[in-house]
Short mmCIF file of C-alpha atoms and ligand atoms in Angstrom, two decimals:
data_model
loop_
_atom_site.label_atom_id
_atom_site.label_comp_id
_atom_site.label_asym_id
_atom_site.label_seq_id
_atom_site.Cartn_x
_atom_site.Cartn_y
_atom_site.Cartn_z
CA UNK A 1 -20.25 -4.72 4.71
CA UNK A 2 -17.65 -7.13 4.25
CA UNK A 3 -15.91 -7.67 0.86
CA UNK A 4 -16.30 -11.25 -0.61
CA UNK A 5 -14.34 -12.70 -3.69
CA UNK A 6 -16.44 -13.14 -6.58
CA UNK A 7 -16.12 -16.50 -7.42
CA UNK A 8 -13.87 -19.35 -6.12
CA UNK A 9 -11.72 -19.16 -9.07
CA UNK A 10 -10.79 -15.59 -8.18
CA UNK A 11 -9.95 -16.31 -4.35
CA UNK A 12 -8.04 -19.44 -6.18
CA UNK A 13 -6.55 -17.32 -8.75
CA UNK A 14 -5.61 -14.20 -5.65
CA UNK A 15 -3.62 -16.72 -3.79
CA UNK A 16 -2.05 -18.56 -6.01
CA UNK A 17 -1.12 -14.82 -7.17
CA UNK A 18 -0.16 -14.01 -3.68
CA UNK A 19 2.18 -17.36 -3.54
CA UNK A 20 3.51 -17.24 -6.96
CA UNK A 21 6.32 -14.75 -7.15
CA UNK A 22 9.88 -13.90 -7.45
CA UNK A 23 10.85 -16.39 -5.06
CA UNK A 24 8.95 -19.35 -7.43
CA UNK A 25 10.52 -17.95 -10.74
CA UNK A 26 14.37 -16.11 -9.55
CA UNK A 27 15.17 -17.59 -5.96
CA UNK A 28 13.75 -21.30 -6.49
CA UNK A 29 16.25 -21.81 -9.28
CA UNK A 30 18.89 -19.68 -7.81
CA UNK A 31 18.65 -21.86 -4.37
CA UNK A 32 18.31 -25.24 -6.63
CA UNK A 33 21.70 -24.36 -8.34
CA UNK A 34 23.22 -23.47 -5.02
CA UNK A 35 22.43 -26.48 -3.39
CA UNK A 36 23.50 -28.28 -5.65
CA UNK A 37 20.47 -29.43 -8.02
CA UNK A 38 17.83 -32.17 -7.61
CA UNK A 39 19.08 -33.53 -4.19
CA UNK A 40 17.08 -30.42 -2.86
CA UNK A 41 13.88 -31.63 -4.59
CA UNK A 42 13.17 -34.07 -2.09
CA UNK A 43 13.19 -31.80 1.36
CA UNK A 44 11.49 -29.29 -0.61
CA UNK A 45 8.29 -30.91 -1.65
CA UNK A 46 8.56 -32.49 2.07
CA UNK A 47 8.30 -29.24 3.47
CA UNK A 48 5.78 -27.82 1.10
CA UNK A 49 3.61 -30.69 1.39
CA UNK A 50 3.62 -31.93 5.07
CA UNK A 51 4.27 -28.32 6.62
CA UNK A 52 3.58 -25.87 4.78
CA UNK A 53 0.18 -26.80 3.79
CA UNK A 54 -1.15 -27.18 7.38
CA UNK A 55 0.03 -23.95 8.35
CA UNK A 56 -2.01 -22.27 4.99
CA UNK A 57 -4.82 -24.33 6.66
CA UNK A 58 -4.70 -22.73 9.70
CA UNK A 59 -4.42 -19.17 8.47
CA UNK A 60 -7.46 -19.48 6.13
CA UNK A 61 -9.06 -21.31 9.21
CA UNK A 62 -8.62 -18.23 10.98
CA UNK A 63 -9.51 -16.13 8.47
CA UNK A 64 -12.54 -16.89 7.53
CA UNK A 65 -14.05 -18.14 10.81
CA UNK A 66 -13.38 -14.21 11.92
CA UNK A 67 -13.74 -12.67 8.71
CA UNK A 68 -11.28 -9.82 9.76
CA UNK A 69 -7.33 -8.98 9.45
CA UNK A 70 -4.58 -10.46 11.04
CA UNK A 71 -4.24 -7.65 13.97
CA UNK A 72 -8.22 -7.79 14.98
CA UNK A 73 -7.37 -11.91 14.71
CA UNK A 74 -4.93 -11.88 16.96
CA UNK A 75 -7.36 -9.38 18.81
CA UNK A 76 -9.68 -11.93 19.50
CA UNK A 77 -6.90 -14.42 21.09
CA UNK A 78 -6.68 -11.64 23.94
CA UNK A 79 -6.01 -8.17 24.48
CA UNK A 80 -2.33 -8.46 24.78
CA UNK A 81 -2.11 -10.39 21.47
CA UNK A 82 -3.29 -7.70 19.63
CA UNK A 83 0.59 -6.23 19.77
CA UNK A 84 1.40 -9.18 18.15
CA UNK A 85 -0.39 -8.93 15.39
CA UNK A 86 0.51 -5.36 14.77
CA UNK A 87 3.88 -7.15 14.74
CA UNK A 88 3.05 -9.81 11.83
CA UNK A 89 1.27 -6.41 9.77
CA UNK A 90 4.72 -4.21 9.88
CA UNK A 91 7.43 -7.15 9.42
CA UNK A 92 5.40 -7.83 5.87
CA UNK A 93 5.44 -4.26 5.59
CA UNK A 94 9.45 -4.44 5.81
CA UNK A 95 9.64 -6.81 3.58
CA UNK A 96 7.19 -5.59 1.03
CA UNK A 97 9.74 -2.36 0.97
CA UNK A 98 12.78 -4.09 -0.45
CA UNK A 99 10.41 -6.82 -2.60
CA UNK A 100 9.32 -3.60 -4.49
CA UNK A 101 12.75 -2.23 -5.02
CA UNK A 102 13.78 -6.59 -6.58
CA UNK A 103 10.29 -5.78 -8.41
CA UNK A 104 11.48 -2.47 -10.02
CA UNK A 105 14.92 -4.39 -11.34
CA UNK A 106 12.57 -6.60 -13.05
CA UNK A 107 10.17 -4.41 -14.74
CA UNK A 108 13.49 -2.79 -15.89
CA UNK A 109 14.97 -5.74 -17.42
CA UNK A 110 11.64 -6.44 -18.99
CA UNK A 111 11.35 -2.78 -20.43
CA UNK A 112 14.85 -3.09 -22.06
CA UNK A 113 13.97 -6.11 -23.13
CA UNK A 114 11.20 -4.88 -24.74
CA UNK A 115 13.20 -2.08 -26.25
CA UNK A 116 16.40 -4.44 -27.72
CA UNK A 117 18.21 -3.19 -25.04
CA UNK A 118 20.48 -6.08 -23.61
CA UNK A 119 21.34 -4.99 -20.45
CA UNK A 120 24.13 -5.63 -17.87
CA UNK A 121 23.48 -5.35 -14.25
CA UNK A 122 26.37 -3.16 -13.60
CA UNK A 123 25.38 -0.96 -16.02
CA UNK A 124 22.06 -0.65 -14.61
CA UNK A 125 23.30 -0.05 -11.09
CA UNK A 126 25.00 2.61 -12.26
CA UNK A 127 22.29 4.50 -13.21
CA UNK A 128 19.05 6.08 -11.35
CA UNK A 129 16.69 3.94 -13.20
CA UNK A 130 16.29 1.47 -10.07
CA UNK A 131 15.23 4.19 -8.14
CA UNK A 132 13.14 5.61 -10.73
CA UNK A 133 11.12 1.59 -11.15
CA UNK A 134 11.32 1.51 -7.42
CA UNK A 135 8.67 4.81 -7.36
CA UNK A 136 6.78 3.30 -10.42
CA UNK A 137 6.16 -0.03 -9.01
CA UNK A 138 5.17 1.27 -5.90
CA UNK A 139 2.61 3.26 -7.45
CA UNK A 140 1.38 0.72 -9.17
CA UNK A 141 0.83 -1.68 -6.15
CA UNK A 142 -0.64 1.03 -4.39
CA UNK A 143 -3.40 1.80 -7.21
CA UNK A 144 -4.17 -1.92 -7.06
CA UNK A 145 -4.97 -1.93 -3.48
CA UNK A 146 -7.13 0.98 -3.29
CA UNK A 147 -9.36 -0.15 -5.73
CA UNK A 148 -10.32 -2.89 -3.59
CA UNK A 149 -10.60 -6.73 -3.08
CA UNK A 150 -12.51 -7.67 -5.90
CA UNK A 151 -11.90 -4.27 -8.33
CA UNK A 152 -7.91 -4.17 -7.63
CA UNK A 153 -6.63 -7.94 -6.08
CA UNK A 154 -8.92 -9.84 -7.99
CA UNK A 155 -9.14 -8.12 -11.33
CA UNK A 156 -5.46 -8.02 -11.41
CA UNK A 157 -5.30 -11.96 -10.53
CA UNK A 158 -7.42 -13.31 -12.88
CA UNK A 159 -6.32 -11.24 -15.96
CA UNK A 160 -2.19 -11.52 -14.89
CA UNK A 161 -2.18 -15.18 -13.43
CA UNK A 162 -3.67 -16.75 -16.75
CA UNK A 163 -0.56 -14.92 -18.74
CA UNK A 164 1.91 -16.50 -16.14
CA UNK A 165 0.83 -19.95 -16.68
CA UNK A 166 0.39 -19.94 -20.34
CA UNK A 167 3.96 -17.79 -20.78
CA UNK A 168 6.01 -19.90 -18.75
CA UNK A 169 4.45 -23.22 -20.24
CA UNK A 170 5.43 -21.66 -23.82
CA UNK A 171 9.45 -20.91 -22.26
CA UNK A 172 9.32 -24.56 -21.21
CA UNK A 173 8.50 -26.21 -24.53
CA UNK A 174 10.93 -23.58 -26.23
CA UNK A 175 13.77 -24.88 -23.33
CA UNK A 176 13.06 -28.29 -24.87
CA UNK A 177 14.51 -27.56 -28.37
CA UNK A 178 17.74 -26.40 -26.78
CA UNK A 179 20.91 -28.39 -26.87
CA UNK A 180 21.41 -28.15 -22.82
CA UNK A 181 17.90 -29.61 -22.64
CA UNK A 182 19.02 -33.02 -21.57
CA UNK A 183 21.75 -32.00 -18.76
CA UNK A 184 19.93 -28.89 -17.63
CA UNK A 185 17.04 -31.62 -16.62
CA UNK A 186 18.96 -33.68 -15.26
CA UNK A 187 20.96 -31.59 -12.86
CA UNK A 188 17.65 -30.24 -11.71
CA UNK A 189 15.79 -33.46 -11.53
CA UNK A 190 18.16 -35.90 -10.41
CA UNK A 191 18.21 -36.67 -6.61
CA UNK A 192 21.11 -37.28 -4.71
CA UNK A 193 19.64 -38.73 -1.65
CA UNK A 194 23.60 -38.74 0.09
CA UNK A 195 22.85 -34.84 0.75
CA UNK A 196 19.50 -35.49 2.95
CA UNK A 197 22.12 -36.22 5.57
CA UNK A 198 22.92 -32.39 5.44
CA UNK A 199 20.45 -30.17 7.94
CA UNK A 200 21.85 -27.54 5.99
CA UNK A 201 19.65 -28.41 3.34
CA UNK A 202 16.71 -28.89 5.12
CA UNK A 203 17.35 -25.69 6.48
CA UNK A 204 17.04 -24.02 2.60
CA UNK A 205 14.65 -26.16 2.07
CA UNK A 206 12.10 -24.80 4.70
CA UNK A 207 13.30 -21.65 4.26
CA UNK A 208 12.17 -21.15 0.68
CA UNK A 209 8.91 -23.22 0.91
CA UNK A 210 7.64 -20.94 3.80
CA UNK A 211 8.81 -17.91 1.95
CA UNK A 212 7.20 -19.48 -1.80
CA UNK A 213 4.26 -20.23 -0.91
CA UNK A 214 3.83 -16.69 1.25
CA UNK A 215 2.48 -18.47 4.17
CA UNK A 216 3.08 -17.46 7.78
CA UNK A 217 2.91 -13.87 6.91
CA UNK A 218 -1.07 -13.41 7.57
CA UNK A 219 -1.48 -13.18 4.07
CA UNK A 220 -3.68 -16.25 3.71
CA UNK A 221 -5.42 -15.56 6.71
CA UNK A 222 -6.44 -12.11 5.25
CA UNK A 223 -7.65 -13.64 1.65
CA UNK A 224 -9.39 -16.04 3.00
CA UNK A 225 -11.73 -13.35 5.47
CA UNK A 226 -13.22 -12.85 1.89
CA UNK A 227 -13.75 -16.07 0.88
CA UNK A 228 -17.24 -17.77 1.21
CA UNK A 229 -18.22 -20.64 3.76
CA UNK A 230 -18.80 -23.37 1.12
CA UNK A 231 -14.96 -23.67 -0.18
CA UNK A 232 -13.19 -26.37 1.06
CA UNK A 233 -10.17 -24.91 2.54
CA UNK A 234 -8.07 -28.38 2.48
CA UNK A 235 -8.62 -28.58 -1.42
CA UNK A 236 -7.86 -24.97 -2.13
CA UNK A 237 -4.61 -25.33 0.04
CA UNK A 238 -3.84 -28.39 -1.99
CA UNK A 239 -4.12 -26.64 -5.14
CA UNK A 240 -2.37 -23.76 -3.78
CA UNK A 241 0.87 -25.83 -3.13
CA UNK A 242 0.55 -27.74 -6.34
CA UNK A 243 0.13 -24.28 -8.70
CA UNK A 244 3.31 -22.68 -6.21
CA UNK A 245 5.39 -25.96 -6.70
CA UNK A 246 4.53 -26.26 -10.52
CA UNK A 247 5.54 -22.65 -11.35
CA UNK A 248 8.66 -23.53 -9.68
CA UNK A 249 9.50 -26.74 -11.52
CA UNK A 250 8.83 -25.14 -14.48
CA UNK A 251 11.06 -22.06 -13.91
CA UNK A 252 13.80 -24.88 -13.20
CA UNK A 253 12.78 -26.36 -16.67
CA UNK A 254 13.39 -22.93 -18.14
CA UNK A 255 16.21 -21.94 -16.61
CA UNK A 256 18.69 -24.84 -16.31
CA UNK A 257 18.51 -25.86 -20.25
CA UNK A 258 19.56 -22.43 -20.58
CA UNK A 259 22.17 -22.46 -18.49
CA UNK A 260 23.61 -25.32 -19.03
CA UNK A 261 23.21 -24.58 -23.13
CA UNK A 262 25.45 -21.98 -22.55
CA UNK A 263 27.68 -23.34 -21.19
CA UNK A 264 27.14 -21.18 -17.20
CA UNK A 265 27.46 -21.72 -13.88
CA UNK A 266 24.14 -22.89 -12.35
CA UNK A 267 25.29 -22.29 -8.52
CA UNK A 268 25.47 -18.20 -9.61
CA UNK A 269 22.57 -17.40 -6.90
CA UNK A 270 21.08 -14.32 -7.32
CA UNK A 271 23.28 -13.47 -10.30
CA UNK A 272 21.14 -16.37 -12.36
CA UNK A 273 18.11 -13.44 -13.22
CA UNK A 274 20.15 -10.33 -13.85
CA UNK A 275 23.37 -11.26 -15.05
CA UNK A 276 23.52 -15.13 -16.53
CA UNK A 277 20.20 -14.99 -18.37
CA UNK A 278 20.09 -11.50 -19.78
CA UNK A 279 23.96 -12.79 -21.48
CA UNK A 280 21.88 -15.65 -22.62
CA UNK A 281 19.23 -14.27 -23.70
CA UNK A 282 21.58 -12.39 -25.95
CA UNK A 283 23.51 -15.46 -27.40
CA UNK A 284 20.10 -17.31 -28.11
CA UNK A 285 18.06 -17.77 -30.79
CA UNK A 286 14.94 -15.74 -30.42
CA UNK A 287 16.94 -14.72 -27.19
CA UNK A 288 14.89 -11.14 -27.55
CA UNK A 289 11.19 -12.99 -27.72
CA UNK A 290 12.46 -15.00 -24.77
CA UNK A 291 13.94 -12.13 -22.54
CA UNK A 292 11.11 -10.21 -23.31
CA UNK A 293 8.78 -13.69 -21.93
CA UNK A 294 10.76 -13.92 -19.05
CA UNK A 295 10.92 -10.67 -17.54
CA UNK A 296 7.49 -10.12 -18.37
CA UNK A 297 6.03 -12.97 -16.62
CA UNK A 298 8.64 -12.74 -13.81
CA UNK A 299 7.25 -8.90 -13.61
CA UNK A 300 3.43 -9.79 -13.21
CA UNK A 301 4.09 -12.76 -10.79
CA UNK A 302 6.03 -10.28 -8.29
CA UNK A 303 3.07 -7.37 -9.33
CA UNK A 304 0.72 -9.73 -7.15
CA UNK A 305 2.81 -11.23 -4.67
CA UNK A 306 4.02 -7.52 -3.85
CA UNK A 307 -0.23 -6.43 -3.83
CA UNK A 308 -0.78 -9.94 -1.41
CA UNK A 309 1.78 -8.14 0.91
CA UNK A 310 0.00 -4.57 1.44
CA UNK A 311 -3.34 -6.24 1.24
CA UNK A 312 -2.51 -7.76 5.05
CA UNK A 313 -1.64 -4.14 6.68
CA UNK A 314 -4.06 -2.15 4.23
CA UNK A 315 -6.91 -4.24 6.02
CA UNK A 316 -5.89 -4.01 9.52
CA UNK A 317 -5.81 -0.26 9.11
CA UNK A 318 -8.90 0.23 8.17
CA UNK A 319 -10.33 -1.58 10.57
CA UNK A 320 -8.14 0.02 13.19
CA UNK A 321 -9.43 3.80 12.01
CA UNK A 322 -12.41 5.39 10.16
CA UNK A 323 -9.95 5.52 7.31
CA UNK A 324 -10.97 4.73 3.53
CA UNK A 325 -9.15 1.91 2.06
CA UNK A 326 -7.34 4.49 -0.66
CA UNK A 327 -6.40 6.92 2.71
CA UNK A 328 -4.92 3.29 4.41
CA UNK A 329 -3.21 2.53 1.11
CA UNK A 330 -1.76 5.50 0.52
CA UNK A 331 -0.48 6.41 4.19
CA UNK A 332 1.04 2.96 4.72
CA UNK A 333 2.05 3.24 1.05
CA UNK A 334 4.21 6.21 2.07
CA UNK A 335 5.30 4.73 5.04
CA UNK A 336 6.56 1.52 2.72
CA UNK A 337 8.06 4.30 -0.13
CA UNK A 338 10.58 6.17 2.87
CA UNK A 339 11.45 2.74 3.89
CA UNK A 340 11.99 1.69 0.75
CA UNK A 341 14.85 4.26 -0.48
CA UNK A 342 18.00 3.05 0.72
CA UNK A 343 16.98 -0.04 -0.10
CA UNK A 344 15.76 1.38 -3.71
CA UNK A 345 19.36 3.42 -3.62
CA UNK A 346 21.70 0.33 -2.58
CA UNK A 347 22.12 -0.41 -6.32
CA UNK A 348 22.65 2.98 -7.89
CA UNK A 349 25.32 5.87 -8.18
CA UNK A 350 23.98 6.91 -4.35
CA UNK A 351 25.09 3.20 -3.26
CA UNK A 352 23.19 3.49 0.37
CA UNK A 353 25.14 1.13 2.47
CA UNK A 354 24.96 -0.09 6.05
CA UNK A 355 28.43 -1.52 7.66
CA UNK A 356 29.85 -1.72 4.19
CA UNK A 357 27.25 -3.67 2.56
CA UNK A 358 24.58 -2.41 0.41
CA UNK A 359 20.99 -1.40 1.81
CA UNK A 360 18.92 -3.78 0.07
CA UNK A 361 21.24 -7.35 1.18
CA UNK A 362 21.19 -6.27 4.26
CA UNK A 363 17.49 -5.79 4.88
CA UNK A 364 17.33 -9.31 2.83
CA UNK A 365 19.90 -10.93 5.03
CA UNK A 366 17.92 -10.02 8.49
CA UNK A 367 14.49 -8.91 8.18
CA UNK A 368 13.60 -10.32 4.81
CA UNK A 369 15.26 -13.81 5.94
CA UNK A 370 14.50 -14.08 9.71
CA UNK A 371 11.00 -12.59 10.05
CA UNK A 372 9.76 -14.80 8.18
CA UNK A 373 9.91 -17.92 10.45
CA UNK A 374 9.30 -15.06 13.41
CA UNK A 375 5.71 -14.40 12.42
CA UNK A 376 4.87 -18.05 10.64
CA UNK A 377 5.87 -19.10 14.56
CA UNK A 378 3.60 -16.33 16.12
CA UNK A 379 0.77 -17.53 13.67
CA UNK A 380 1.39 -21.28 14.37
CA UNK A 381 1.74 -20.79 18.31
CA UNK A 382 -1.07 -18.00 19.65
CA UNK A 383 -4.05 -19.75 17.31
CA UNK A 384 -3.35 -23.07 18.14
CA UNK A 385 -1.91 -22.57 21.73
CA UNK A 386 -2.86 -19.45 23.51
CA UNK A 387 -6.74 -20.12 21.58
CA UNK A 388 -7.16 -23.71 21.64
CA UNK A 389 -10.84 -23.15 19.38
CA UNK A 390 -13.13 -25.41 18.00
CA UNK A 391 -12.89 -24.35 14.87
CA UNK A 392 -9.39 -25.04 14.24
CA UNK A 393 -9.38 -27.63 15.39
CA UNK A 394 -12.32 -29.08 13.37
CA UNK A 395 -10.39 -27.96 10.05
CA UNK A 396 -7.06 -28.87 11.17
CA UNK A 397 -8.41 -32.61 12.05
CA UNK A 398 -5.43 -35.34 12.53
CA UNK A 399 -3.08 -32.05 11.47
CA UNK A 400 -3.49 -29.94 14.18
CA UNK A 401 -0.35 -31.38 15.71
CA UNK A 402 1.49 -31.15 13.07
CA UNK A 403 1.05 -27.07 13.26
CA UNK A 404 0.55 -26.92 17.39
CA UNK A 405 4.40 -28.86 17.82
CA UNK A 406 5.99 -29.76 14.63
CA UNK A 407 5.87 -26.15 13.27
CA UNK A 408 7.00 -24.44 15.78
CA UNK A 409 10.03 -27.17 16.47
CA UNK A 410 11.47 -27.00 13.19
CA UNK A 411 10.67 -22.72 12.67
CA UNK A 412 12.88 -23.01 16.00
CA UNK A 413 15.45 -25.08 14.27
CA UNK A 414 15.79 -23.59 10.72
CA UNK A 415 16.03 -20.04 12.19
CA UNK A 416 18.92 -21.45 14.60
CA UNK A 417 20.82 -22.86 11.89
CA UNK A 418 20.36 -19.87 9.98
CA UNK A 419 21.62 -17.73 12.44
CA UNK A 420 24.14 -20.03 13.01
CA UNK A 421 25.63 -19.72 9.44
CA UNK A 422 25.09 -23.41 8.94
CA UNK A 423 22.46 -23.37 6.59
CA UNK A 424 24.13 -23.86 3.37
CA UNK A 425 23.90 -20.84 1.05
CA UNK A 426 19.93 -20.70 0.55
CA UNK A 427 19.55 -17.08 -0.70
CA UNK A 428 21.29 -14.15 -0.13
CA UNK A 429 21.44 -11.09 -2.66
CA UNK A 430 25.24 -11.16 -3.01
CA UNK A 431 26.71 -14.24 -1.87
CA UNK A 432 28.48 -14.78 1.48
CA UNK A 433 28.47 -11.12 2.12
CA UNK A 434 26.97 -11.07 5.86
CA UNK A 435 28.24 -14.10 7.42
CA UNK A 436 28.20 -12.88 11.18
CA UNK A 437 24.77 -14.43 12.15
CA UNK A 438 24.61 -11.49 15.06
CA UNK A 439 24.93 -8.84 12.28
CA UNK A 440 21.90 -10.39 10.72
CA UNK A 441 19.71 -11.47 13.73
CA UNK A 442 20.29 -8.27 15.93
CA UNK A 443 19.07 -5.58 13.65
CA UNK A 444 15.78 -8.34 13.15
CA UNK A 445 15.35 -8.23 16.62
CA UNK A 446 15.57 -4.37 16.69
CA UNK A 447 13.27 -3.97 14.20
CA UNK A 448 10.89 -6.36 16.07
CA UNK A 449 10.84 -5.47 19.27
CA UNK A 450 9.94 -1.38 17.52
CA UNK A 451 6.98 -2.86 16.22
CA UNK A 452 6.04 -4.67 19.07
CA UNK A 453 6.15 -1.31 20.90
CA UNK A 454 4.04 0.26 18.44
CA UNK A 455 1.86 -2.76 18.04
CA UNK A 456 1.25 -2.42 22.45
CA UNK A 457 0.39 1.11 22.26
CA UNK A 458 -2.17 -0.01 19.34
CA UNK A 459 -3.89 -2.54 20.96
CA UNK A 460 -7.25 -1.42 21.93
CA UNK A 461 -7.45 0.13 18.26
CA UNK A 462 -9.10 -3.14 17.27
CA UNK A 463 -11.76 -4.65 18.85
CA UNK A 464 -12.05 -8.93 19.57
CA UNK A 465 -14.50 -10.98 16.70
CA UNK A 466 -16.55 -13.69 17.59
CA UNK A 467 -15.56 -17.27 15.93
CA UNK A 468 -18.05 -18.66 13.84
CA UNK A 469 -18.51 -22.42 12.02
N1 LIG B 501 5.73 -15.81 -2.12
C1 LIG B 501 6.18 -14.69 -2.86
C2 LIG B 501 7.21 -15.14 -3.84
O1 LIG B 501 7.41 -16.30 -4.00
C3 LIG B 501 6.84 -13.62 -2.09
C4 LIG B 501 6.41 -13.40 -0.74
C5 LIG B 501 7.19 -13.79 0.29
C6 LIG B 501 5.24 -12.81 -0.52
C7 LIG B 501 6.80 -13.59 1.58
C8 LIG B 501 4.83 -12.62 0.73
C9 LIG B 501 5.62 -13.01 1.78
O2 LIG B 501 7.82 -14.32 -4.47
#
């Protein structure tokens, strides 16, 4: 019955898919320059490396040992756990609604790009289009999924992730001829080790690894039910981590010549993609070929992160009901689409707002940044904790600790500083806007504690697995 990848390339080529994304190509860079360049190197690779690749360990553990979803996973911890994992499937859900609407701004950028357009990002917002590349993009995604694991996720994997590698390697040697080369480099490479004093930083740091490498989210745990008993899971992990943290490095090799060849501000945040590089682009030689690169291969990275994110609900549903996969996609699809239009209106004429601040930052500044470390700590705690099993433990060997205390300890502690607004800027749409840490947490909280309601009524919907070697 069960769905397999067809080859270990394309599970390979899915994940790394899944990881690579906006956050690898927009917000690395955009938290880099805020943090004031290659200081943050250090923290980052320590968090990607010792942290973050246990935890993908443990989810493709999971995964594959049940060969089911994240909700029927949590299932088979106990009956009560189920909620939970109905929890983990609608917080990516959440986010998936607002990383469609960031998705739509790029596929617009690219378009005009394509077209000689150079545009502004005011100028955008103040037209529909947003909206209108919010609807397209979700349609897309949606199409993707209900073809299927190997038809939709891994056609779309192996034929886009190819074009990402080879595109961005061609903007990095082109970065090289510019006259910024040399300073962009090293502002991004240098490492100020005075800064490692800062938790603030560590903070960032943890916060963007967990959220590049899309781990923590059940996404991993659901690729890897279709992956075959004979990878090794350490290796692909490894390679996971190493493709994530490359893409990144090299978006910081693109994007810091540029900005510095321009004369720019690197610490612009999330102005860097959509209004520093598009006035770039313009002043640059071949500026057009480039913008048209760029948006492109930001566009198809996000296409399969954004794919990696319904994949994990899209499962669990139709395990849950007799539904076909295209009847799952396209009910949760809708579900995503109405939660998706304030967010997709935030940046338009209609300007949907909540307390004075636009739809979309606000979703970003408490759902999209604080469930995160919520469900990567759920993950982390029930399969290591509340099921104590031989198989994770096997795979985890001497770094089972590491996820059964360390994770949880420092999700603990990065969320607290977060919330306690003493995280240095990591990533926020428009900069400083929601300081109040309450303003952020509570509505997180709100949101959670809905889908853990819904997620208790569901919980005999799903029925426990057996774990296998
Ligand atoms: N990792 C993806 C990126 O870097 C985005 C993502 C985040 C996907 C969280 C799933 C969960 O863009």
């Amino acid at each position: 019955m069960a769905e397999q990848w067809s080859s270990r390339l394309g599970f390979l080529l899915a994940t790394i898919g899944a990881a690579v994304g906006l956050g690898n190509i927009w917000r690395f860079p955009s938290v880099v320059g805020q943090n004031g360049g290659g200081a943050y190197l250090v923290p980052y690779l320590f968090a990607a490396f010792v942290f973050a690749v246990p935890l993908l360990v443990l989810e493709f553990a999971v995964g594959r040992s049940l060969r089911t979803d994240v909700v029927s996973a949590f299932r088979t911890v106990g009956r009560r756990y189920a909620a939970l994992g109905w929890v983990v499937a609608g917080a990516v859900l959440v986010i998936l609604s607002y990383y469609l609407v960031l998705t739509g701004w790029v596929l617009s950028f690219f378009v005009a790009s394509l077209a000689g357009v150079t545009l502004t990002f005011d100028g955008f917002a103040a037209t529909y289009w947003p909206a209108v590349a919010f609807v397209v993009v979700t349609g897309v995604v949606a199409v993707v999924v209900s073809a299927g694991v190997k038809a939709g996720i891994e056609r779309l994997s192996t034929t886009v992730m190819p074009i990402v590698f080879v595109v961005l390697g061609g903007l990095a040697c082109y970065a090289v001829t510019l006259p910024g080369w040399a300073e962009g480099v090293a502002f991004f490479l240098t490492p100020r080790l005075s800064v490692l004093a800062d938790p603030g930083v560590w903070s960032a740091a943890f916060g963007q690894v967990f959220f590049s490498l899309s781990v923590g989210q059940g996404i991993m745990l659901t690729y890897a039910a279709y992956v075959d008993e004979g990878t090794s899971l350490w290796k692909s992990a490894g390679v996971i981590a190493v493709a994530d943290v490359a893409v990144a490095c090299a978006a910081g090799l693109v994007v810091f010549p540029i900005v510095f060849t321009l004369g720019v501000e690197p610490s612009a945040g999330t102005q860097l993609a959509f209004t520093t590089l598009p006035r770039a682009f313009a002043a640059m030689p071949f500026g057009r070929v480039v913008a048209v690169a760029f948006f492109g291969l930001l566009f198809l990275a996000a296409l399969t992160s954004a794919v990696s994110l319904l994949e994990v609900s899209v499962a669990s549903a139709t395990r849950a009901t007799e539904w076909s996969r295209p009847r799952a996609t396209a009910v949760l699809m809708g579900g995503v689409f109405c939660l998706g239009v304030p967010s997709a209106l935030s940046y338009t004429p209609a300007g949907a707002a909540v307390l004075g601040v636009p739809f979309l930052d606000f979703v970003d500044a408490s759902v999209g940044t604080f469930a995160l470390p919520v469900t990567a700590f759920l993950l982390a705690v029930v399969f290591t904790w509340a099921a104590d099993t031989a198989v994770v433990r096997a795979e985890l060997g001497r770094a089972y600790p590491v996820v059964k205390y360390a994770i949880p300890i420092v999700l603990v502690a990065v969320t607290a500083t977060t919330a306690a607004g003493l995280a240095r800027p990591g990533w926020s749409l428009t900069a400083g806007s929601i300081s109040d840490g309450l303003v952020r947490v509570a509505p997180t909280f709100g949101v959670l504690a809905v889908l853990l309601g819904v997620g208790w009524l569901l919980r005999d919907r799903v029925r426990p697995r057996r774990w296998r070697r």
